Coordinates of C-alpha atoms in Angstrom, one line a residue:
Chain A
X21 CA -33.9 27.1 76.9
X22 CA -29.7 25.5 77.4
X23 CA -27.6 28.3 76.4
X24 CA -25.9 25.0 74.3
X25 CA -28.8 24.5 72.6
X26 CA -30.3 27.7 71.8
X27 CA -26.4 27.4 70.5
X28 CA -27.6 25.2 68.2
X29 CA -30.2 26.1 67.1
X30 CA -28.2 29.7 66.3
X31 CA -25.5 27.8 64.6
X32 CA -27.9 25.2 62.1
X33 CA -30.4 29.1 61.7
X34 CA -27.1 30.8 60.3
X35 CA -25.8 27.8 58.3
X36 CA -28.9 27.2 56.8
X37 CA -29.3 30.8 55.5
X38 CA -26.3 30.8 54.6
X39 CA -27.4 27.7 51.8
X40 CA -30.8 29.4 50.9
X41 CA -31.2 31.5 48.1
X42 CA -34.1 32.8 49.7
X43 CA -32.0 35.0 51.9
X44 CA -30.9 36.7 49.4
X45 CA -34.5 37.8 48.8
X46 CA -34.9 39.2 52.3
X47 CA -33.8 42.7 52.9
X48 CA -34.4 44.8 55.9
X49 CA -37.0 47.2 56.8
X50 CA -34.5 50.3 55.7
X51 CA -35.2 49.2 51.9
X52 CA -38.9 50.0 52.2
X53 CA -38.0 53.2 54.6
X54 CA -40.4 55.3 51.9
X55 CA -43.6 53.0 51.9
X56 CA -43.0 53.1 55.2
X57 CA -43.0 56.7 55.6
X58 CA -46.7 56.6 53.5
X59 CA -48.0 53.9 56.0
X60 CA -47.0 55.7 59.6
X61 CA -47.2 58.6 58.5
X62 CA -43.4 58.7 59.5
X63 CA -39.8 57.8 58.5
X64 CA -40.1 54.6 61.0
X65 CA -36.9 53.3 59.7
X66 CA -35.5 53.6 63.3
X67 CA -38.7 53.6 65.5
X68 CA -39.7 50.7 67.7
X69 CA -42.4 48.2 66.6
X70 CA -43.6 45.8 68.8
X71 CA -44.4 42.0 67.6
X72 CA -48.2 40.8 67.5
X73 CA -46.8 37.6 67.5
X74 CA -44.2 37.0 69.7
X75 CA -44.4 40.7 71.8
X76 CA -40.1 41.7 70.5
X77 CA -39.7 45.0 70.5
X78 CA -37.4 45.4 67.1
X79 CA -36.2 48.2 65.6
X80 CA -38.5 48.4 62.3
X81 CA -35.3 49.1 60.2
X82 CA -34.5 45.8 60.9
X83 CA -37.6 43.6 60.5
X84 CA -37.0 41.4 57.6
X85 CA -39.0 42.6 54.4
X86 CA -39.2 40.0 51.2
X87 CA -40.4 42.1 48.6
X88 CA -39.6 39.6 45.6
X89 CA -43.3 38.2 45.3
X90 CA -46.3 39.5 44.8
X91 CA -46.3 41.8 48.3
X92 CA -44.6 42.8 50.5
X93 CA -44.0 40.8 53.3
X94 CA -42.0 42.1 56.5
X95 CA -41.4 39.6 59.5
X96 CA -40.2 39.7 63.1
X97 CA -36.3 39.1 62.7
X98 CA -36.8 37.5 66.2
X99 CA -39.4 34.4 65.7
X100 CA -40.1 34.8 61.6
X101 CA -43.4 35.2 61.8
X102 CA -45.8 38.7 60.0
X103 CA -45.5 41.6 61.2
X104 CA -47.0 43.7 58.3
X105 CA -48.0 43.5 54.4
X106 CA -49.0 45.3 51.7
X107 CA -50.1 44.7 48.0
X108 CA -50.1 47.5 45.8
X109 CA -53.1 47.7 43.2
X110 CA -54.3 50.0 41.0
X111 CA -57.2 50.7 43.1
X112 CA -54.6 51.5 45.6
X113 CA -52.2 50.1 48.5
X114 CA -53.5 47.7 50.6
X115 CA -52.0 47.5 54.2
X116 CA -52.6 44.6 56.8
X117 CA -50.9 45.7 60.2
X118 CA -52.8 42.7 62.3
X119 CA -49.0 41.6 62.9
X120 CA -47.8 45.2 64.0
X121 CA -48.6 45.4 68.0
X122 CA -47.7 49.3 68.4
X123 CA -45.0 51.2 66.9
X124 CA -43.4 54.2 68.4
X125 CA -43.3 56.9 66.2
X126 CA -40.8 59.3 65.4
X127 CA -41.4 63.4 66.8
Chain B
X19 CA -46.8 63.1 56.0
X20 CA -44.9 60.8 53.4
X21 CA -41.8 62.2 51.9
X22 CA -42.0 63.7 48.4
X23 CA -41.1 62.5 45.0
X24 CA -38.3 65.5 43.2
X25 CA -37.6 65.9 40.8
X26 CA -32.9 65.1 40.5
X27 CA -30.5 66.1 37.1
X28 CA -27.7 63.8 36.9
X29 CA -25.3 66.3 36.2
X30 CA -22.1 63.9 36.1
X31 CA -21.2 60.2 36.4
X32 CA -18.1 58.0 37.2
X33 CA -16.9 54.9 36.9
X34 CA -15.4 52.9 39.7
X35 CA -15.1 49.8 38.1
X36 CA -15.8 48.5 35.0
X37 CA -19.1 47.2 36.4
X38 CA -20.4 50.2 38.8
X39 CA -21.1 53.7 38.5
X40 CA -21.9 56.6 40.7
X41 CA -24.1 59.2 39.3
X42 CA -23.9 62.9 41.0
X43 CA -27.6 64.3 41.4
X44 CA -28.2 67.6 41.7
X45 CA -31.6 68.4 43.4
X46 CA -32.1 71.7 43.9
X47 CA -35.0 70.6 46.7
X48 CA -32.5 68.7 49.1
X49 CA -33.0 69.5 52.2
X50 CA -29.5 67.4 53.4
X51 CA -29.0 63.8 55.4
X52 CA -26.9 62.1 57.2
X53 CA -24.8 59.7 56.2
X54 CA -26.0 55.7 55.8
X55 CA -29.5 57.1 55.1
X56 CA -30.8 56.3 51.8
X57 CA -32.9 57.2 48.8
X58 CA -35.7 55.4 46.7
X59 CA -35.2 56.5 42.9
X60 CA -39.1 55.9 40.7
X61 CA -38.3 55.3 36.5
X62 CA -41.8 55.8 35.3
X63 CA -42.1 54.6 31.0
X64 CA -44.4 56.4 29.2
X65 CA -47.2 53.4 29.7
X66 CA -47.4 54.1 33.4
X67 CA -45.3 51.1 34.0
X68 CA -43.5 52.1 37.2
X69 CA -40.1 50.9 39.4
X70 CA -39.1 52.3 42.3
X71 CA -35.7 50.5 44.0
X72 CA -33.6 52.0 46.9
X73 CA -30.1 53.2 47.0
X74 CA -27.5 54.4 49.9
X75 CA -25.9 58.4 48.9
X76 CA -22.7 57.2 49.0
X77 CA -21.4 61.5 49.0
X78 CA -21.1 63.5 53.1
X79 CA -24.1 66.0 53.7
X80 CA -21.2 68.4 53.4
X81 CA -22.1 68.7 49.5
X82 CA -25.0 70.4 49.3
X83 CA -28.1 70.3 47.2
X84 CA -26.3 67.0 46.0
X85 CA -26.3 63.6 46.5
X86 CA -24.0 60.5 45.0
X87 CA -25.3 57.1 44.5
X88 CA -23.2 54.3 43.0
X89 CA -25.1 51.2 40.9
X90 CA -23.9 48.3 40.3
X91 CA -24.7 46.7 37.0
X92 CA -26.8 43.6 37.6
X93 CA -26.3 42.0 34.4
X94 CA -30.2 41.0 33.4
X95 CA -31.9 43.3 36.4
X96 CA -34.3 45.6 35.2
X97 CA -32.8 49.4 36.9
X98 CA -29.1 48.8 36.8
X99 CA -28.8 48.5 33.0
X100 CA -30.8 50.8 32.4
X101 CA -29.2 52.9 34.5
X102 CA -25.7 52.3 33.1
X103 CA -26.7 51.6 29.0
X104 CA -29.2 54.8 29.0
X105 CA -29.1 57.6 31.5
X106 CA -26.2 60.8 30.5
X107 CA -25.6 63.6 32.3
X108 CA -28.6 66.5 31.6
X109 CA -31.4 62.7 32.2
X110 CA -33.9 64.1 35.0
X111 CA -34.8 61.0 37.8
X112 CA -37.5 61.0 40.3
X113 CA -35.5 60.5 43.6
X114 CA -37.4 60.7 47.5
X115 CA -35.9 61.2 50.6
X116 CA -33.4 61.0 52.3
X117 CA -34.8 57.6 54.4
X118 CA -33.9 56.1 57.3
X119 CA -33.0 56.6 60.6
X120 CA -31.2 52.7 62.3
X121 CA -28.3 52.6 59.6
X122 CA -27.1 56.1 60.3
X123 CA -23.9 57.3 62.0
X124 CA -22.2 61.5 62.2
X125 CA -19.7 62.5 63.8
X126 CA -21.7 63.8 66.8
X127 CA -21.9 60.4 67.5
X128 CA -18.0 59.5 67.8
X129 CA -15.8 56.5 67.5
X130 CA -14.1 54.0 67.6
X131 CA -16.2 53.5 64.8
X132 CA -15.7 49.8 62.6
X133 CA -17.0 49.1 59.8
X134 CA -17.4 46.3 57.6
X135 CA -18.3 46.1 53.6
X136 CA -19.1 43.8 51.3
X137 CA -19.1 44.4 47.8
X138 CA -20.8 47.7 47.9
X139 CA -22.7 47.6 51.2
X140 CA -19.2 49.8 50.9
X141 CA -21.7 52.7 49.6
X142 CA -23.2 54.0 53.0
X143 CA -19.6 53.4 55.1
X144 CA -18.3 55.7 52.5
X145 CA -20.7 58.2 52.5
X146 CA -20.0 58.1 56.7
X147 CA -16.2 58.2 55.8
X148 CA -16.4 61.0 53.3
X149 CA -18.6 63.2 56.8
X150 CA -15.7 62.2 58.6
X151 CA -12.4 63.9 56.7
X152 CA -14.5 66.5 56.1
X153 CA -16.2 67.4 59.7
X154 CA -11.8 67.4 60.6
X155 CA -12.3 64.5 63.0
X156 CA -10.0 62.1 64.0
X157 CA -11.8 59.5 65.5
X158 CA -9.8 55.9 65.4
X159 CA -12.0 53.9 62.4
X160 CA -11.2 51.0 60.6
X161 CA -13.2 50.0 57.2
X162 CA -13.1 46.1 56.8
X163 CA -13.7 45.9 53.2
X164 CA -14.5 42.0 51.4
X165 CA -14.5 42.5 47.5
X166 CA -14.4 40.0 44.8
X167 CA -11.1 40.4 42.9
X168 CA -8.5 44.1 42.8
X169 CA -10.2 45.5 39.9
X170 CA -13.4 45.0 42.0
X171 CA -12.8 47.2 44.6
X172 CA -14.9 50.4 44.7
X173 CA -12.9 53.7 45.1
X174 CA -10.4 52.3 45.9
X175 CA -8.0 55.5 45.0
X176 CA -9.8 57.2 47.7
X177 CA -10.2 55.1 50.1
X178 CA -6.7 55.2 49.6
X179 CA -5.6 58.7 50.0
X180 CA -8.5 58.2 52.8
X181 CA -5.8 56.5 54.1
X182 CA -2.3 58.1 54.7
X183 CA -3.5 61.3 55.8
X184 CA -3.2 59.3 58.5
X185 CA -5.6 60.9 60.7
X186 CA -6.8 57.9 62.3
X187 CA -8.5 55.7 59.3
X188 CA -7.7 52.3 58.2
X189 CA -8.7 50.2 55.6
X190 CA -8.2 46.2 56.1
X191 CA -9.2 44.7 52.5
X192 CA -9.5 40.8 51.4
X193 CA -10.1 39.7 47.8
X194 CA -12.2 36.6 48.2
X195 CA -12.2 34.9 44.2
X196 CA -8.6 36.3 43.0
X197 CA -5.6 38.7 44.8
X198 CA -3.2 40.3 42.3
X199 CA 0.9 39.3 42.1
X200 CA 2.7 40.8 45.4
X201 CA -0.5 40.3 47.3
X202 CA -0.1 40.7 50.8
X203 CA -3.6 41.2 52.5
X204 CA -6.7 38.7 53.0
X205 CA -8.0 36.4 50.6
X206 CA -10.6 34.6 52.5
X207 CA -14.4 35.8 53.8
X208 CA -13.9 37.5 56.3
X209 CA -14.5 36.4 59.4
X210 CA -14.3 36.1 63.5
X211 CA -10.4 36.2 63.1
X212 CA -10.9 39.4 61.0
X213 CA -13.2 41.1 63.2
X214 CA -11.2 40.9 66.1
X215 CA -7.9 42.1 64.7
X216 CA -10.0 45.4 63.8
X217 CA -11.3 45.4 67.0
X218 CA -8.7 45.5 69.1
X219 CA -7.0 48.5 68.6
X220 CA -10.2 50.3 68.3
X221 CA -11.5 49.1 71.9
X222 CA -15.0 48.2 74.2
X223 CA -16.8 51.5 73.0
X224 CA -16.8 51.1 69.0
X225 CA -19.8 51.5 67.5
X226 CA -20.4 49.4 64.1
X227 CA -22.1 49.6 60.7
X228 CA -21.7 46.7 58.6
X229 CA -23.4 46.4 55.2
X230 CA -23.1 43.9 52.3
X231 CA -25.1 40.7 50.9
X232 CA -27.8 39.4 54.2
X233 CA -25.6 35.6 54.4
X234 CA -22.3 38.9 55.2
X235 CA -23.6 41.0 57.1
X236 CA -25.4 37.9 59.9
X237 CA -21.9 36.2 59.9
X238 CA -20.9 39.9 61.3
X239 CA -22.9 40.7 63.6
X240 CA -23.3 37.4 64.9
X241 CA -19.3 38.0 65.4
X242 CA -19.4 40.5 67.0
X243 CA -21.9 40.3 69.7
X244 CA -19.6 36.9 70.1
X245 CA -16.3 39.7 70.5
X246 CA -18.7 41.4 73.3
X247 CA -19.9 44.7 71.9
X248 CA -23.0 45.4 73.1
X249 CA -25.5 44.5 70.0
X250 CA -26.6 48.1 70.5
X251 CA -23.4 49.0 69.2
X252 CA -23.9 47.1 66.0
X253 CA -26.0 48.6 63.6
X254 CA -26.5 46.3 60.0
X255 CA -28.0 46.5 56.7
X256 CA -28.9 43.7 54.2
X257 CA -28.4 44.5 50.3
X258 CA -30.2 42.2 48.3
X259 CA -29.8 41.9 44.5
X260 CA -31.1 45.1 44.9
X261 CA -29.8 47.8 42.3
X262 CA -31.0 44.7 39.5
Chain C
X21 CA -53.9 63.8 40.6
X22 CA -51.5 65.2 38.8
X23 CA -48.9 63.7 36.2
X24 CA -46.6 61.4 36.1
X25 CA -43.3 62.4 35.5
X26 CA -41.8 59.8 32.0
X27 CA -38.5 58.5 32.5
X28 CA -36.5 59.4 29.6
X29 CA -35.5 56.2 27.3
X30 CA -37.5 53.6 30.1
X31 CA -38.7 50.4 29.1
X32 CA -39.1 48.1 31.6
X33 CA -39.4 44.3 32.1
X34 CA -39.6 42.6 27.8
X35 CA -39.1 39.4 26.3
X36 CA -36.1 37.4 27.7
X37 CA -34.6 35.8 24.5
X38 CA -36.4 32.5 24.6
X39 CA -35.5 32.2 21.1
X40 CA -33.6 28.0 21.6
X41 CA -36.5 26.5 23.4
X42 CA -38.0 25.2 20.1
X43 CA -42.0 26.7 20.1
X44 CA -42.5 28.9 16.8
X45 CA -43.4 32.3 17.6
X46 CA -47.2 32.6 16.8
X47 CA -47.5 29.6 19.5
X48 CA -45.6 31.9 21.9
X49 CA -47.4 34.8 21.0
X50 CA -50.8 32.7 21.8
X51 CA -49.7 30.8 24.4
X52 CA -48.3 34.0 26.8
X53 CA -51.5 35.6 28.9
X54 CA -52.3 39.4 28.6
X55 CA -49.8 41.6 29.8
X56 CA -47.2 39.3 30.1
X57 CA -43.8 38.9 29.0
X58 CA -41.9 35.6 29.0
X59 CA -38.7 34.3 30.7
X60 CA -36.6 30.8 30.3
X61 CA -36.0 31.8 34.2
X62 CA -37.5 29.7 36.8
X63 CA -38.1 32.9 39.1
X64 CA -37.7 32.9 43.1
X65 CA -40.4 34.9 44.8
X66 CA -40.9 34.2 48.9
X67 CA -42.3 36.2 51.0
X68 CA -40.9 34.2 54.2
X69 CA -37.4 32.4 54.8
X70 CA -37.9 28.7 52.8
X71 CA -39.3 26.2 55.6
X72 CA -37.1 22.8 56.1
X73 CA -39.1 20.1 57.3
X74 CA -37.3 17.0 57.3
X75 CA -39.0 14.2 55.1
X76 CA -38.7 12.0 57.8
X77 CA -41.7 15.0 59.5
X78 CA -43.1 15.4 56.8
X79 CA -46.8 15.0 55.7
X80 CA -49.2 15.1 53.2
X81 CA -53.6 15.4 54.4
X82 CA -56.2 15.7 52.6
X83 CA -59.3 16.2 54.8
X84 CA -62.5 18.8 56.1
X85 CA -65.6 17.8 54.1
X86 CA -64.6 14.0 53.3
X87 CA -65.0 10.9 54.8
X88 CA -62.2 10.4 57.0
X89 CA -58.7 12.9 57.2
X90 CA -56.6 10.9 54.7
X91 CA -52.2 11.7 54.9
X92 CA -49.0 10.4 53.5
X93 CA -45.5 10.2 54.2
X94 CA -42.8 11.4 52.0
X95 CA -42.5 7.6 51.0
X96 CA -46.0 7.4 50.3
X97 CA -46.7 10.0 48.2
X98 CA -43.6 8.6 45.5
X99 CA -45.3 5.8 46.1
X100 CA -48.6 7.1 44.1
X101 CA -49.1 7.1 40.6
X102 CA -47.3 10.1 39.7
X103 CA -46.8 11.4 36.0
X104 CA -45.0 13.7 34.0
X105 CA -46.7 17.1 33.4
X106 CA -45.2 19.5 31.0
X107 CA -47.1 22.9 31.5
X108 CA -47.3 27.1 30.4
X109 CA -46.7 29.2 33.8
X110 CA -47.7 32.1 34.1
X111 CA -47.1 34.4 37.9
X112 CA -49.0 37.4 38.7
X113 CA -46.2 39.5 38.8
X114 CA -45.9 39.2 34.9
X115 CA -43.1 36.2 33.7
X116 CA -44.9 33.4 31.6
X117 CA -42.7 29.7 31.4
X118 CA -44.1 28.2 28.3
X119 CA -43.6 24.0 28.8
X120 CA -41.6 24.2 32.5
X121 CA -41.6 20.3 33.1
X122 CA -43.0 18.4 36.6
X123 CA -43.1 15.4 37.3
X124 CA -46.4 15.0 40.5
X125 CA -49.6 13.3 41.4
X126 CA -52.8 14.5 39.8
X127 CA -55.1 16.1 43.0
X128 CA -57.8 13.5 41.0
X129 CA -55.3 10.3 42.1
X130 CA -55.0 11.6 46.4
X131 CA -58.7 12.4 46.4
X132 CA -59.7 8.8 44.4
X133 CA -59.2 7.4 47.7
X134 CA -61.6 9.6 49.8
X135 CA -65.2 10.2 49.4
X136 CA -66.0 14.1 49.2
X137 CA -69.1 15.4 51.0
X138 CA -72.1 17.0 48.1
X139 CA -71.2 20.3 50.5
X140 CA -67.9 20.2 49.7
X141 CA -67.1 23.2 47.3
X142 CA -63.4 24.7 48.2
X143 CA -60.3 23.6 48.0
X144 CA -57.7 25.6 51.2
X145 CA -54.1 24.7 50.3
X146 CA -51.8 24.8 53.5
X147 CA -48.2 25.3 53.5
X148 CA -45.3 24.7 55.8
X149 CA -44.4 28.4 56.4
X150 CA -48.3 29.3 57.3
X151 CA -49.2 29.6 53.2
X152 CA -52.7 29.5 52.4
X153 CA -54.4 29.5 49.0
X154 CA -57.8 28.9 48.0
X155 CA -59.8 27.2 44.9
X156 CA -63.1 26.1 43.8
X157 CA -63.3 22.2 43.5
X158 CA -64.0 22.3 40.6
X159 CA -60.8 23.8 39.2
X160 CA -58.1 21.4 40.4
X161 CA -59.9 18.2 39.5
X162 CA -60.0 15.9 36.3
X163 CA -56.5 16.8 36.0
X164 CA -56.0 21.1 37.3
X165 CA -53.5 20.5 39.6
X166 CA -51.0 18.6 41.2
X167 CA -48.8 17.9 43.7
X168 CA -45.6 18.3 41.9
X169 CA -42.2 16.4 43.3
X170 CA -39.5 16.7 40.6
X171 CA -39.1 20.0 38.4
X172 CA -37.3 19.6 34.9
X173 CA -36.0 15.9 36.3
X174 CA -34.7 17.1 39.4
X175 CA -36.7 17.0 43.3
X176 CA -38.2 20.0 43.5
X177 CA -35.8 22.1 45.0
X178 CA -36.3 24.0 48.4
X179 CA -36.6 27.7 47.0
X180 CA -39.3 26.2 44.5
X181 CA -41.7 24.7 46.6
X182 CA -39.6 21.4 47.7
X183 CA -40.1 18.6 48.4
X184 CA -43.5 19.3 47.5
X185 CA -45.5 22.1 45.8
X186 CA -49.1 22.8 45.1
X187 CA -49.4 22.9 40.4
X188 CA -51.9 25.2 39.1
X189 CA -51.2 26.0 35.8
X190 CA -54.8 27.6 34.5
X191 CA -54.2 30.0 37.8
X192 CA -51.8 32.7 38.6
X193 CA -49.1 30.9 40.2
X194 CA -49.0 32.4 43.7
X195 CA -52.2 29.2 43.2
X196 CA -50.0 26.9 43.0
X197 CA -49.1 26.1 46.7
X198 CA -45.2 25.6 47.1
X199 CA -44.2 23.0 50.8
X200 CA -47.8 22.5 50.1
X201 CA -48.5 20.1 53.7
X202 CA -52.5 19.8 52.6
X203 CA -55.9 20.5 51.8
X204 CA -59.1 20.9 53.7
X205 CA -62.4 20.7 51.1
X206 CA -64.8 23.6 52.8
X207 CA -68.4 24.6 52.3
X208 CA -67.3 28.0 52.5
X209 CA -64.1 30.2 50.4
X210 CA -61.9 31.1 52.6
X211 CA -59.8 33.8 50.5
X212 CA -55.7 32.7 51.2
X213 CA -52.7 34.8 52.2
X214 CA -52.5 36.9 48.9
X215 CA -56.2 36.5 48.2
X216 CA -57.4 38.7 51.0
X217 CA -55.0 41.0 50.3
X218 CA -56.0 42.5 47.1
X219 CA -55.6 39.9 44.5
X220 CA -58.0 38.0 42.8
X221 CA -59.6 34.9 44.5
X222 CA -60.1 33.4 41.4
X223 CA -56.9 34.6 39.6
X224 CA -57.3 33.4 35.8
X225 CA -54.3 34.6 34.0
X226 CA -56.4 34.4 30.8
X227 CA -59.0 37.1 31.9
X228 CA -55.7 38.8 33.9
X229 CA -57.8 38.2 37.1
X230 CA -55.1 39.7 39.0
X231 CA -57.0 41.9 41.8
X232 CA -60.0 41.8 43.3
X233 CA -62.2 43.8 41.8
X234 CA -60.4 42.9 38.5

């Protein structure tokens, strides 16, 4: 992809984001650090994670979290595909980790 | 190991603006924190219904066994009106933390430092500024802070005092909705030109931390990259309408 | 398990001001499913970024166990017989909004032009952005479901599922797939985005079927 077109697409995404009320509904995964610690056994907000869809490695705390809905959805900041999903049910917490190819645990 | 919940006691509150209040929570079992980290708060009704919210720690780690959280009252929210209208000193709240391994700065990391805040995004950056002052280090630091109006500037007086210490800490305010008579500061949203100005005296080795609404943080991060800051020196934290 | 600490004075969400909606209080109570609170808002809930398919590239498709797949462009959808729908909507996150006003096309109308294979038993709705949800075929026939493109007299906003979304009023709102692009008729069920992660497969709000096992 040429640099010019990549820049245009980024500017378009940025413009879309400013108009998108759903943007303000997304935080970064830093906001669910406590929940992630319960899943991974450690505070992984500062840890590298690899997206199973596009293989990009990002710091877990920078992944996008959508949490105003029936459950929590974490998406890759590079490709927006689902990395992780969580639903808290009365019978326990359901976690779908298929979008996480790998996480480097701290320690 | 999951991070355990502990009980904190509200020891005092302080109104920062008409809609923003700081709560000091005494936590006897608190193991300390790093500036930029946050806590989770859990509220439980007597029928078992519970909600959780995350709040950045506003206080510096040098204050032992207590943390400050600064909460903006969001009309119609489920938690912030409760905190503002019901909670008084003596009340106990469930707290979990500290959490966060990414949006963190300690004096040992050095500077120069560029802190960029939109509204209540200033809270974790304040922990960094307070820590910097307590650590007695004259790390060149610039805080670029966007607020709606003069009266809505959180920590306004304390920021004035920190800047008056003349130890390398400067604040650049921008007021985007209304300015007081005689205002000579900025009155537009934070943009690349404003950041270029702030960055210029700090230089290419600057560490940048930006916190606020998602759209602002995205604009800032992109601008800083265009200004030549390496992406790994830019840390961001997005505040949605949290605290609601 | 240790007893949970109760926060003094915290009660959580309660009914919000809906006194000027013209509905008698008894009616309001009767129409509020168990465990729900009433709102006059239309909360925006999301599992991802808002899709932005340009209308000239948008289509709605019926495929699967039908004699042949059928597809409508945006203009073709708007040309189909449509009607106004005033329905009560309940979200599993506990809000209920009475008398929401939509305009759209009944799923019955969409299925008029196709012949259903007798084995077709389930409708899987799929959307831009990757969302899916599943419904027994019987739950979307007989005016129980429609594809809406207007809300409250205005084009459906993107953050609420525009240009078009599915609406199934008798089920929790997660079944009303936003940004719908098609229905696939199948003989086997296929739990969708939330159904596969602990939410109820059917989602009847009157039976409070929120989670699997309810």
